Coordinates of C-alpha atoms in Angstrom, one line a residue:
M26 CA 0.0 0.0 0.0
I27 CA 2.8 2.4 0.8
E28 CA 4.6 1.6 -2.5
E29 CA 1.4 2.2 -4.5
G30 CA 0.9 5.5 -2.7
S31 CA 4.4 6.6 -3.5
K32 CA 4.0 5.8 -7.2
S33 CA 0.7 7.7 -7.3
S34 CA 2.3 10.7 -5.7
K35 CA 5.2 10.6 -8.1
S36 CA 2.8 10.5 -11.1
M37 CA 0.9 13.5 -9.7
V38 CA 4.2 15.4 -9.4
E39 CA 5.2 14.6 -13.0
K40 CA 1.8 15.7 -14.2
R41 CA 2.1 19.0 -12.3
Q42 CA 5.8 19.7 -13.2
L43 CA 5.1 21.7 -16.4
F44 CA 2.5 23.9 -14.7
M45 CA 4.8 24.5 -11.7
E46 CA 7.6 25.6 -13.9
M47 CA 5.2 27.9 -15.8
R48 CA 4.0 29.5 -12.6
A49 CA 7.7 30.1 -11.6
Q50 CA 8.1 32.3 -14.7
N51 CA 5.6 34.8 -13.1
F52 CA 3.7 35.4 -16.3
D53 CA 0.7 36.6 -14.4
V54 CA 2.3 40.1 -13.8
I55 CA 1.6 40.8 -17.5
R56 CA -1.4 43.0 -17.5
L57 CA -2.7 42.3 -21.0
S58 CA -4.4 38.9 -21.4
T59 CA -3.3 38.5 -25.0
Y60 CA 0.4 38.8 -24.2
R61 CA 0.0 36.8 -21.1
T62 CA -1.7 33.9 -23.0
A63 CA 0.8 34.0 -25.8
C64 CA 3.8 34.0 -23.4
K65 CA 2.4 31.0 -21.5
L66 CA 1.8 28.9 -24.6
R67 CA 5.2 29.8 -26.0
F68 CA 6.8 28.6 -22.8
V69 CA 4.9 25.3 -23.1
Q70 CA 5.9 25.0 -26.7
K71 CA 9.6 25.5 -26.0
R72 CA 9.7 23.4 -22.8
C73 CA 8.2 20.4 -24.6
N74 CA 10.6 21.0 -27.7
L75 CA 7.6 21.4 -30.0
H76 CA 9.2 24.5 -31.5
L77 CA 11.8 22.2 -33.1
V78 CA 9.2 20.2 -35.0
D79 CA 7.9 21.7 -38.2
V80 CA 4.3 21.5 -39.2
W81 CA 5.2 19.4 -42.3
N82 CA 7.1 16.9 -40.0
M83 CA 4.0 16.8 -37.9
I84 CA 1.8 15.9 -40.9
E85 CA 4.3 13.1 -41.9
A86 CA 4.1 11.7 -38.3
F87 CA 0.3 11.7 -38.6
R88 CA 0.5 9.7 -41.8
D89 CA 3.2 7.3 -40.5
N90 CA 1.0 6.4 -37.5
G91 CA -2.1 5.8 -39.7
L92 CA -4.1 8.8 -38.4
S93 CA -4.9 10.0 -42.0
T94 CA -7.3 7.1 -42.5
L95 CA -9.2 7.6 -39.2
D96 CA -12.3 9.6 -38.8
H97 CA -12.0 12.9 -36.9
N98 CA -14.3 11.7 -34.1
A99 CA -12.4 8.4 -33.7
E100 CA -10.9 8.0 -30.2
I101 CA -7.3 6.9 -29.3
N102 CA -6.1 5.9 -25.9
V103 CA -3.2 7.4 -24.0
S104 CA -0.8 4.5 -24.8
R105 CA -1.2 5.1 -28.6
L106 CA -0.8 8.8 -28.0
E107 CA 2.5 8.1 -26.3
T108 CA 3.6 6.0 -29.2
I109 CA 2.8 8.8 -31.6
L110 CA 4.7 11.3 -29.5
S111 CA 7.7 8.9 -29.3
S112 CA 7.9 8.7 -33.1
I113 CA 7.7 12.5 -33.4
F114 CA 10.6 13.2 -31.0
Y115 CA 12.8 10.2 -32.0
Q116 CA 12.5 11.4 -35.6
L117 CA 13.4 14.9 -34.4
N118 CA 16.6 13.7 -32.8
K119 CA 17.6 12.0 -36.0
R120 CA 17.4 15.4 -37.8
L121 CA 19.2 17.3 -35.1
P122 CA 23.0 17.4 -35.0
T123 CA 24.7 15.4 -32.2
T124 CA 25.6 18.5 -30.3
H125 CA 21.9 19.6 -30.0
Q126 CA 20.2 16.3 -29.1
I127 CA 17.1 16.6 -26.8
N128 CA 16.0 14.5 -23.9
V129 CA 13.3 12.5 -25.7
E130 CA 11.8 10.8 -22.6
Q131 CA 11.5 14.0 -20.8
S132 CA 9.9 15.8 -23.8
I133 CA 7.4 12.9 -24.2
G134 CA 6.4 12.9 -20.5
L135 CA 5.9 16.7 -20.3
L136 CA 3.9 16.9 -23.5
L137 CA 1.8 13.8 -22.8
N138 CA 0.8 15.1 -19.3
F139 CA -0.1 18.5 -20.9
I140 CA -2.3 16.9 -23.6
V141 CA -4.0 14.7 -21.1
A142 CA -4.6 17.6 -18.7
T143 CA -6.0 19.7 -21.5
Y144 CA -8.2 17.2 -23.4
D145 CA -9.0 14.5 -20.8
S146 CA -9.6 16.4 -17.6
E147 CA -12.3 13.9 -16.5
G148 CA -9.8 11.0 -16.7
H149 CA -11.4 8.8 -19.4
G150 CA -8.0 7.9 -20.8
K151 CA -9.1 8.7 -24.4
L152 CA -9.2 11.7 -26.8
T153 CA -10.4 12.2 -30.4
V154 CA -8.1 12.2 -33.4
F155 CA -9.2 15.7 -34.4
A156 CA -8.4 17.1 -31.0
M157 CA -4.9 15.7 -31.1
K158 CA -4.3 17.0 -34.7
A159 CA -5.6 20.5 -33.8
M160 CA -3.5 20.7 -30.7
L161 CA -0.2 19.5 -32.2
A162 CA -0.7 21.4 -35.5
T163 CA -1.2 24.6 -33.5
M164 CA 1.6 24.2 -30.9
C165 CA 4.3 22.9 -33.3
G166 CA 6.9 25.1 -35.0
G167 CA 6.7 26.4 -38.5
K168 CA 5.0 29.3 -40.3
I169 CA 1.5 30.3 -39.3
L170 CA 0.5 30.3 -43.0
D171 CA 1.4 26.6 -43.4
K172 CA -0.5 25.8 -40.2
L173 CA -3.7 27.5 -41.3
R174 CA -3.6 25.9 -44.7
Y175 CA -3.4 22.5 -43.0
I176 CA -6.2 23.3 -40.6
F177 CA -8.4 24.5 -43.5
S178 CA -7.8 21.1 -45.3
Q179 CA -9.2 19.4 -42.2
I180 CA -12.3 21.5 -41.9
S181 CA -13.3 21.9 -45.6
D182 CA -15.2 19.6 -47.9
S183 CA -14.2 18.0 -51.2
N184 CA -15.0 21.2 -53.1
G185 CA -12.7 23.3 -51.0
V186 CA -15.4 25.1 -49.0
M187 CA -15.2 25.5 -45.2
V188 CA -17.7 23.5 -43.2
Y189 CA -19.0 25.7 -40.4
A190 CA -19.6 22.7 -38.1
K191 CA -16.0 21.5 -38.5
F192 CA -14.7 25.1 -37.9
D193 CA -16.8 25.2 -34.8
Q194 CA -15.3 21.9 -33.7
F195 CA -11.8 23.3 -34.4
L196 CA -12.5 26.3 -32.2
R197 CA -13.9 24.1 -29.5
E198 CA -10.6 22.1 -29.4
V199 CA -8.0 24.8 -30.0
L200 CA -9.5 27.2 -27.4
K201 CA -8.9 24.5 -24.7
L202 CA -5.2 25.6 -24.9
P203 CA -5.8 29.0 -23.3
T204 CA -8.0 27.4 -20.7
A205 CA -5.3 24.9 -19.9
V206 CA -2.9 27.8 -19.0
F207 CA -5.6 29.4 -16.9
E208 CA -6.7 32.0 -19.4
G209 CA -10.2 30.6 -20.0
P210 CA -12.1 33.7 -18.9
S211 CA -10.5 35.7 -21.7
F212 CA -10.3 33.2 -24.5
G213 CA -12.7 30.3 -23.6
Y214 CA -15.1 28.8 -26.1
T215 CA -18.6 30.1 -26.5
E216 CA -21.4 29.4 -28.9
H217 CA -20.9 32.7 -30.6
S218 CA -17.2 32.1 -31.4
V219 CA -17.9 31.1 -35.0
R220 CA -20.1 34.1 -35.7
T221 CA -17.5 36.3 -34.3
C222 CA -14.9 35.1 -36.8
F223 CA -17.3 34.9 -39.8
P224 CA -20.2 37.2 -39.1
Q225 CA -21.9 36.7 -42.5
Q226 CA -23.2 33.3 -43.6
K227 CA -21.4 32.8 -46.9
K228 CA -19.1 30.4 -48.7
I229 CA -15.7 30.5 -47.2
L230 CA -12.8 29.5 -49.5
L231 CA -9.1 29.2 -48.6
N232 CA -8.1 32.8 -49.4
T233 CA -11.0 34.2 -47.4
F234 CA -10.2 32.0 -44.5
L235 CA -6.6 33.2 -44.5
D236 CA -7.6 36.8 -44.9
V237 CA -9.7 36.6 -41.7
L238 CA -7.3 34.7 -39.5
M239 CA -4.2 36.6 -40.6
A240 CA -5.8 40.1 -40.5
D241 CA -4.6 42.9 -38.3
P242 CA -6.2 42.5 -35.9
P243 CA -7.3 38.9 -36.1
P244 CA -10.5 37.5 -34.6
Q245 CA -10.7 38.2 -30.9
Y246 CA -10.8 34.5 -29.8
L247 CA -7.6 33.7 -31.8
V248 CA -5.7 36.9 -31.3
W249 CA -3.1 35.0 -29.2
L250 CA -2.2 32.7 -32.1
P251 CA -0.4 35.2 -34.4
L252 CA 1.1 36.9 -31.4
M253 CA 2.7 33.6 -30.3
H254 CA 4.4 33.4 -33.7
R255 CA 5.6 37.0 -33.5
L256 CA 7.1 36.3 -30.0
A257 CA 9.1 33.5 -31.6
N258 CA 10.4 35.7 -34.3
V259 CA 11.5 38.6 -32.0
E260 CA 13.1 36.7 -29.2
N261 CA 16.6 37.5 -30.5
V262 CA 15.9 40.9 -32.0
F263 CA 18.1 43.7 -30.6
H264 CA 17.1 47.4 -30.4
P265 CA 19.9 49.9 -29.7
V266 CA 17.5 52.2 -27.8
E267 CA 17.2 53.2 -24.2
C268 CA 14.0 52.4 -22.3
S269 CA 12.3 55.5 -21.1
Y270 CA 11.2 53.8 -17.8
C271 CA 13.9 51.3 -16.7
R272 CA 16.7 53.1 -18.5
S273 CA 18.0 49.9 -20.0
E274 CA 20.4 50.9 -22.8
S275 CA 19.2 48.1 -25.1
M276 CA 16.0 46.2 -25.7
M277 CA 15.4 42.6 -26.7
G278 CA 12.2 41.4 -28.3
F279 CA 9.4 43.9 -28.9
R280 CA 9.8 47.7 -28.7
Y281 CA 6.9 50.0 -28.0
R282 CA 6.8 53.7 -29.1
C283 CA 4.2 56.2 -27.8
Q284 CA 2.2 57.9 -30.5
Q285 CA 1.7 61.0 -28.3
C286 CA 4.9 61.5 -26.2
H287 CA 7.8 62.4 -28.5
G288 CA 10.7 60.0 -28.2
Y289 CA 9.1 57.9 -25.4
Q290 CA 9.8 54.2 -25.9
L291 CA 9.4 51.2 -23.6
C292 CA 10.9 47.7 -23.6
Q293 CA 8.5 44.8 -23.7
S294 CA 8.9 44.0 -20.0
C295 CA 7.9 47.5 -18.9
F296 CA 5.0 47.8 -21.4
W297 CA 3.6 44.4 -20.4
R298 CA 3.7 45.4 -16.8
G299 CA 2.0 48.7 -17.4
H300 CA 5.0 50.9 -16.3
A301 CA 4.8 54.6 -17.1
S302 CA 6.8 57.7 -16.2
G303 CA 6.6 61.5 -16.7
P304 CA 3.7 62.8 -18.8
H305 CA 3.2 59.3 -20.4
S306 CA 0.1 57.4 -19.5
N307 CA -1.0 53.8 -20.0
Q308 CA -4.0 55.2 -21.9
H309 CA -1.8 56.5 -24.7
Q310 CA -1.7 54.6 -27.9
M311 CA 1.5 52.6 -28.4
K312 CA 3.0 51.2 -31.6
E313 CA 4.7 47.8 -31.5
H314 CA 8.0 47.4 -33.4
S315 CA 9.5 44.0 -34.1
S316 CA 12.7 45.3 -35.7
W317 CA 15.1 48.2 -35.6
K318 CA 15.6 50.6 -38.4
S319 CA 18.2 53.3 -38.4
P320 CA 17.1 56.9 -39.2
A321 CA 18.7 56.6 -42.7
K322 CA 16.7 53.5 -43.5
K323 CA 13.5 55.2 -42.3
L324 CA 14.2 58.2 -44.5
S325 CA 14.9 56.1 -47.6
H326 CA 11.7 54.0 -46.8
A327 CA 9.6 57.1 -46.6
I328 CA 11.0 58.6 -49.8
S329 CA 10.5 55.3 -51.7
K330 CA 6.9 55.1 -50.4
S331 CA 6.2 58.7 -51.3
L332 CA 7.6 58.3 -54.8
G333 CA 5.6 55.2 -55.4
C334 CA 8.6 52.9 -55.6
M335 CA 7.0 50.4 -53.3
P336 CA 3.5 49.1 -52.8
I337 CA 1.5 50.9 -50.0
G338 CA -0.3 47.8 -48.7
E339 CA 1.0 44.3 -49.2
P340 CA -1.3 41.3 -48.9
P341 CA -0.8 39.4 -45.6
H342 CA -0.4 36.1 -47.6
P343 CA 0.0 34.9 -51.2
V344 CA -3.2 34.3 -53.1
F345 CA -3.9 30.7 -53.7
P346 CA -5.9 29.1 -56.6
E347 CA -9.7 29.0 -55.9
A348 CA -9.7 25.3 -56.9
A349 CA -10.3 23.0 -54.0
E350 CA -7.3 21.5 -52.3
R351 CA -7.4 17.8 -51.6
P352 CA -8.1 17.2 -47.9
Q353 CA -4.9 16.0 -46.3
D354 CA -6.5 13.7 -43.8
L355 CA -7.9 11.3 -46.5
A356 CA -10.9 10.6 -44.3
H357 CA -13.0 9.5 -47.4
T358 CA -10.7 6.5 -48.0
T359 CA -11.8 3.3 -46.3
T360 CA -9.4 0.5 -47.3
L361 CA -5.6 0.5 -47.4
E362 CA -5.6 -1.0 -50.9
S363 CA -7.8 1.8 -52.5
P364 CA -6.2 3.6 -55.5
S365 CA -6.3 7.0 -53.8
R366 CA -4.5 5.6 -50.8
L367 CA -1.9 4.0 -53.0
D368 CA -1.5 7.3 -54.9
E369 CA -0.9 9.2 -51.6
E370 CA 1.6 6.6 -50.5
H371 CA 3.5 6.8 -53.8
R372 CA 3.6 10.6 -53.5
L373 CA 4.8 10.3 -49.9
I374 CA 7.5 7.8 -50.9
A375 CA 8.6 10.1 -53.8
R376 CA 8.9 13.0 -51.5
Y377 CA 11.0 11.0 -49.0
A378 CA 13.2 9.8 -51.9
A379 CA 13.7 13.3 -53.2
R380 CA 14.6 14.6 -49.7
L381 CA 17.0 11.7 -49.2
A382 CA 18.5 12.2 -52.6
A383 CA 19.0 15.9 -51.9
E384 CA 20.7 15.1 -48.6
A385 CA 22.9 12.4 -50.3
S386 CA 23.8 14.8 -53.1
N387 CA 24.9 17.4 -50.5
S388 CA 27.0 14.9 -48.6
T389 CA 28.5 13.6 -51.8
Q390 CA 29.4 17.1 -53.0
R391 CA 31.0 17.9 -49.6
Q392 CA 33.0 14.7 -49.8
L393 CA 34.0 15.4 -53.4
I394 CA 35.2 18.9 -52.4
A395 CA 37.2 17.5 -49.5
E396 CA 38.9 14.9 -51.8
L397 CA 39.7 17.6 -54.4
E398 CA 41.2 19.8 -51.7
N399 CA 43.4 17.0 -50.5
K400 CA 44.5 16.2 -54.0
N401 CA 45.3 19.8 -54.6
R402 CA 47.5 19.9 -51.5
E403 CA 49.4 16.8 -52.6
I404 CA 50.0 18.3 -56.1
L405 CA 51.4 21.5 -54.6
Q406 CA 53.7 19.5 -52.4
E407 CA 54.9 17.4 -55.3
I408 CA 55.5 20.6 -57.4
Q409 CA 57.6 22.1 -54.5
R410 CA 59.6 18.9 -54.2
L411 CA 60.4 18.8 -57.9
R412 CA 61.4 22.5 -58.0
L413 CA 63.9 21.9 -55.1
E414 CA 65.4 18.9 -56.9
H415 CA 65.7 20.9 -60.1
E416 CA 67.5 23.8 -58.4
Q417 CA 69.9 21.4 -56.6
A418 CA 70.7 19.6 -59.9
S419 CA 71.3 22.8 -61.8
Q420 CA 73.8 24.2 -59.3
P421 CA 77.4 22.8 -59.6
T422 CA 78.9 21.8 -56.3
P423 CA 82.5 20.8 -55.2
E424 CA 81.3 17.3 -54.5
K425 CA 80.3 16.9 -58.2
A426 CA 83.6 18.3 -59.3
Q427 CA 85.5 15.9 -57.1
Q428 CA 83.7 13.0 -58.7
N429 CA 85.5 13.7 -62.1
P430 CA 89.3 14.1 -61.9
T431 CA 89.5 15.6 -65.4
L432 CA 87.1 18.4 -64.6
L433 CA 89.0 19.1 -61.4
A434 CA 92.3 19.4 -63.3
E435 CA 90.7 21.8 -65.8
L436 CA 89.4 23.9 -63.0
R437 CA 92.9 24.1 -61.4
L438 CA 94.4 25.1 -64.7
L439 CA 91.8 27.8 -65.2
R440 CA 92.6 29.2 -61.8
H441 CA 96.3 29.3 -62.5
R442 CA 95.8 30.9 -65.9
K443 CA 93.6 33.5 -64.3
D444 CA 96.2 34.4 -61.6
E445 CA 98.9 34.7 -64.3
L446 CA 96.8 37.1 -66.4
E447 CA 96.0 39.2 -63.3
R448 CA 99.8 39.5 -62.6
R449 CA 100.5 40.5 -66.2
M450 CA 97.8 43.1 -66.1
S451 CA 99.3 44.6 -62.9
A452 CA 102.8 44.8 -64.5
L453 CA 101.4 46.5 -67.6
Q454 CA 99.6 49.0 -65.4
E455 CA 102.9 49.8 -63.5
S456 CA 104.7 50.4 -66.9
R457 CA 102.0 52.7 -68.0
R458 CA 102.3 54.7 -64.8
E459 CA 106.1 55.1 -65.2
L460 CA 105.7 56.3 -68.8
M461 CA 103.3 59.0 -67.7
V462 CA 105.8 60.2 -65.1
Q463 CA 108.6 60.4 -67.6
L464 CA 106.3 62.2 -70.1
E465 CA 105.5 64.8 -67.4
G466 CA 109.2 65.4 -66.8
L467 CA 109.9 65.9 -70.5
M468 CA 107.1 68.5 -70.7
R469 CA 108.6 70.5 -67.9
L470 CA 112.1 70.2 -69.5
L471 CA 110.8 71.6 -72.9
K472 CA 109.1 74.5 -71.2
D473 CA 112.2 75.5 -69.2
E474 CA 114.4 75.3 -72.3
E475 CA 112.1 77.6 -74.4
Q476 CA 112.1 80.2 -71.5
K477 CA 115.9 80.2 -71.3
Q478 CA 116.4 80.6 -75.1
A479 CA 114.1 83.6 -75.0
S480 CA 116.0 85.3 -72.0
Q481 CA 119.6 84.4 -72.9
T482 CA 119.8 85.4 -76.6
G483 CA 123.2 87.1 -75.9
S484 CA 124.9 84.5 -73.8
S485 CA 128.3 82.8 -74.4
P486 CA 128.6 80.4 -77.3
H487 CA 130.3 77.8 -75.1
S488 CA 127.1 77.4 -72.9
S489 CA 124.9 74.5 -74.0
P490 CA 121.1 74.3 -73.6
S491 CA 121.4 70.7 -72.8
H492 CA 123.9 71.3 -70.0
S493 CA 121.8 74.0 -68.4
A494 CA 118.6 71.9 -68.8
S495 CA 120.4 69.0 -67.2
C496 CA 120.9 71.0 -64.0
T497 CA 117.2 71.9 -63.7
M498 CA 115.5 68.7 -64.9
P499 CA 114.1 66.4 -62.2
M500 CA 115.7 63.0 -61.8
P501 CA 112.8 60.6 -61.3
I502 CA 114.8 57.4 -61.6
R503 CA 118.6 58.0 -60.5
S504 CA 119.9 59.7 -57.4
T505 CA 123.4 60.6 -56.0
S506 CA 124.7 59.9 -52.5
A507 CA 124.9 62.7 -49.9
G508 CA 128.0 65.0 -49.8
S509 CA 129.1 64.4 -53.4
T510 CA 128.9 66.9 -56.2
P511 CA 126.8 65.3 -59.0
T512 CA 128.0 65.6 -62.6
H513 CA 125.2 65.1 -65.1
T514 CA 125.0 64.3 -68.7
P515 CA 122.0 64.3 -71.0
Q516 CA 122.1 60.6 -71.0
D517 CA 122.0 60.4 -67.2
C518 CA 119.1 62.8 -67.1
L519 CA 117.1 60.8 -69.6
A520 CA 117.8 57.4 -68.2
G521 CA 114.8 55.1 -68.6
V522 CA 113.1 56.9 -71.5
G523 CA 112.7 55.8 -75.1
D524 CA 115.4 55.8 -77.8
D525 CA 113.7 58.6 -79.7
V526 CA 113.8 60.8 -76.7
L527 CA 117.5 60.1 -76.1
D528 CA 118.3 60.9 -79.7
A529 CA 116.6 64.3 -79.3
F530 CA 119.2 65.2 -76.5
S531 CA 122.3 63.3 -77.6
Q532 CA 123.3 65.6 -80.6
G533 CA 125.6 68.5 -80.1
V534 CA 123.4 70.8 -82.2
P535 CA 120.1 71.6 -80.7
R536 CA 117.2 70.0 -82.6
N537 CA 113.5 70.9 -82.7
L538 CA 112.4 69.7 -79.3
R539 CA 108.6 69.9 -80.2
N540 CA 109.0 67.3 -82.9
D541 CA 111.0 65.1 -80.6
L542 CA 108.2 65.4 -78.0
L543 CA 105.7 64.3 -80.6
V544 CA 107.9 61.3 -81.4
A545 CA 108.0 60.4 -77.7
A546 CA 104.2 60.7 -77.5
D547 CA 103.9 58.4 -80.5
S548 CA 106.0 55.9 -78.7
I549 CA 103.8 56.0 -75.6
T550 CA 100.7 55.7 -77.8
N551 CA 102.1 52.6 -79.4
T552 CA 102.9 51.1 -76.0
M553 CA 99.3 51.9 -74.8
S554 CA 97.9 50.2 -78.0
S555 CA 99.9 47.1 -77.3
L556 CA 98.6 47.2 -73.7
V557 CA 95.0 47.4 -75.0
K558 CA 95.5 44.5 -77.4
E559 CA 97.0 42.5 -74.5
L560 CA 93.9 43.3 -72.4
H561 CA 91.6 42.1 -75.3
S562 CA 93.6 38.9 -75.5
V563 CA 93.1 38.4 -71.8
D564 CA 89.3 38.8 -72.1
D565 CA 89.2 36.4 -75.1
G566 CA 91.2 33.9 -73.1
L567 CA 88.7 34.2 -70.2
E568 CA 85.8 33.7 -72.5
D569 CA 87.4 30.6 -74.0
E570 CA 88.1 29.3 -70.5
E571 CA 84.4 29.8 -69.5
E572 CA 83.3 28.0 -72.6
N573 CA 85.6 25.1 -71.7
M574 CA 84.2 25.1 -68.2
R575 CA 80.6 24.9 -69.5
N576 CA 81.6 22.1 -71.9
G577 CA 83.1 20.3 -69.0
R578 CA 79.9 20.5 -66.9
E579 CA 77.9 19.1 -69.8
K580 CA 80.4 16.2 -70.1
V581 CA 80.0 15.5 -66.4
S582 CA 76.2 15.6 -66.6
S583 CA 76.2 13.2 -69.6
L584 CA 78.5 10.8 -67.8
K585 CA 76.4 10.9 -64.6
H586 CA 73.0 10.5 -66.4
P587 CA 73.7 8.6 -69.6
G588 CA 70.0 7.8 -70.1
K589 CA 68.9 11.5 -70.1
R590 CA 69.0 13.5 -73.2
Q591 CA 67.5 16.7 -74.3
S592 CA 65.0 16.6 -77.1
T593 CA 62.6 18.9 -78.7
P594 CA 59.0 18.0 -78.0
S595 CA 57.0 17.1 -81.1
F596 CA 53.4 18.4 -81.4

């Protein structure tokens, strides 16, 4: 007895867990019932992980579990409901990445207890198929347009016209959700709910149905439904604006701007709780903003709107064909082997195959891209390796030279020849320098001789120009010892110069010294010409030696790689 009591109390705690967590969020401080209801249902949706299940995944789960062939009023027990929820959440975990897996058992338990508390408050252990479809299609994730289209397919006939009795049944079931979160006084079901949504008795097609339920504002009994979707869309929206009441420097979610107080803006928390400050009052009209636009964007939007560059009023939804859509519950089919049932199964299989093919194609493309990237890296590494080998092979090294004694001997001979030519060039440069020094002395000698001839026109006939010039001419080559009296002759003064210059000073009768100087200059010019020719011969010798060196390298390469030969590619 004690064990049974503990199990019963544990079951009661699990049933109440979701509602206890919802009360802990303190949603009742929100003064507006519409926002309060939407926030509570959004909390239930996220806590049970229904926001991760798209409406199309929900429809597929209905078909996989055979609910499409059952009548709307057919009843299912709690165990089968648990099986359906298990298939929904296990399929969800297969679609989610491994880092975002959910706790399937916990999600099943929370959602099962919420559905039972909402639709089986008397404890019969059963609920209708239509109630479960309406609840899961309303509370799952996805776009509100897709949800309303699916709901219309469940409440319309084969001609695509809404059946008022089925819409009344839908309102009866869907309005149990606000009642389950303790908002029944504001959004509970009444007999006049249908007439409130569609006041005129007329034929309602899909586009009319969407116009009414997606209008701004929507019908009073369903005003919380589009608000719940707007809450999901603005949960992560950032507004870089300071709240005029709490002075928060940024806002998340909705932003509310007063239409009377200039620049007065409230965050969603302050607006939902009815906070006001200064001249602002809660009776002022507030405009809800779900996004942030900079002043520049607002100006461009206003200019485009005034110039007619954008439509003034856009339709809330796309216009669908007036032809009747096939009801997606397939309630008119009776046997599994019927042609219509087989057609639906074939279309479902084709859609699954297309989705799997798309996923396989994406994975194949990613694998192909990865393989190509790896191949590209290998090719680049191979190119780098071949480039290094080519550079090493093209550069001659001492090791290669030591492998061939003939090439080594040629290199030594070339070095010896080079050193010899450098020494010969140095000797020629020294000879040229000495010739220039002697030429400079001769020029000074001629200049002094001409000056003396001009100043001593009446001197003694025994005096000789050559003797007086010998006393003033510098002696660049020979010198006498200290304390002796030097006795010079023209030959001693001109020691080291050419024969033509000596002949010019060796005669007893003075000659024309200018002509003798020209002769000496010609001698120097000839010497320089021979020097230039010698230099040219040295350059030619160096070029020949370089050519021999290249030929030697080619011989070494041919001896090392006898199989390789250069050939011109043929096209």
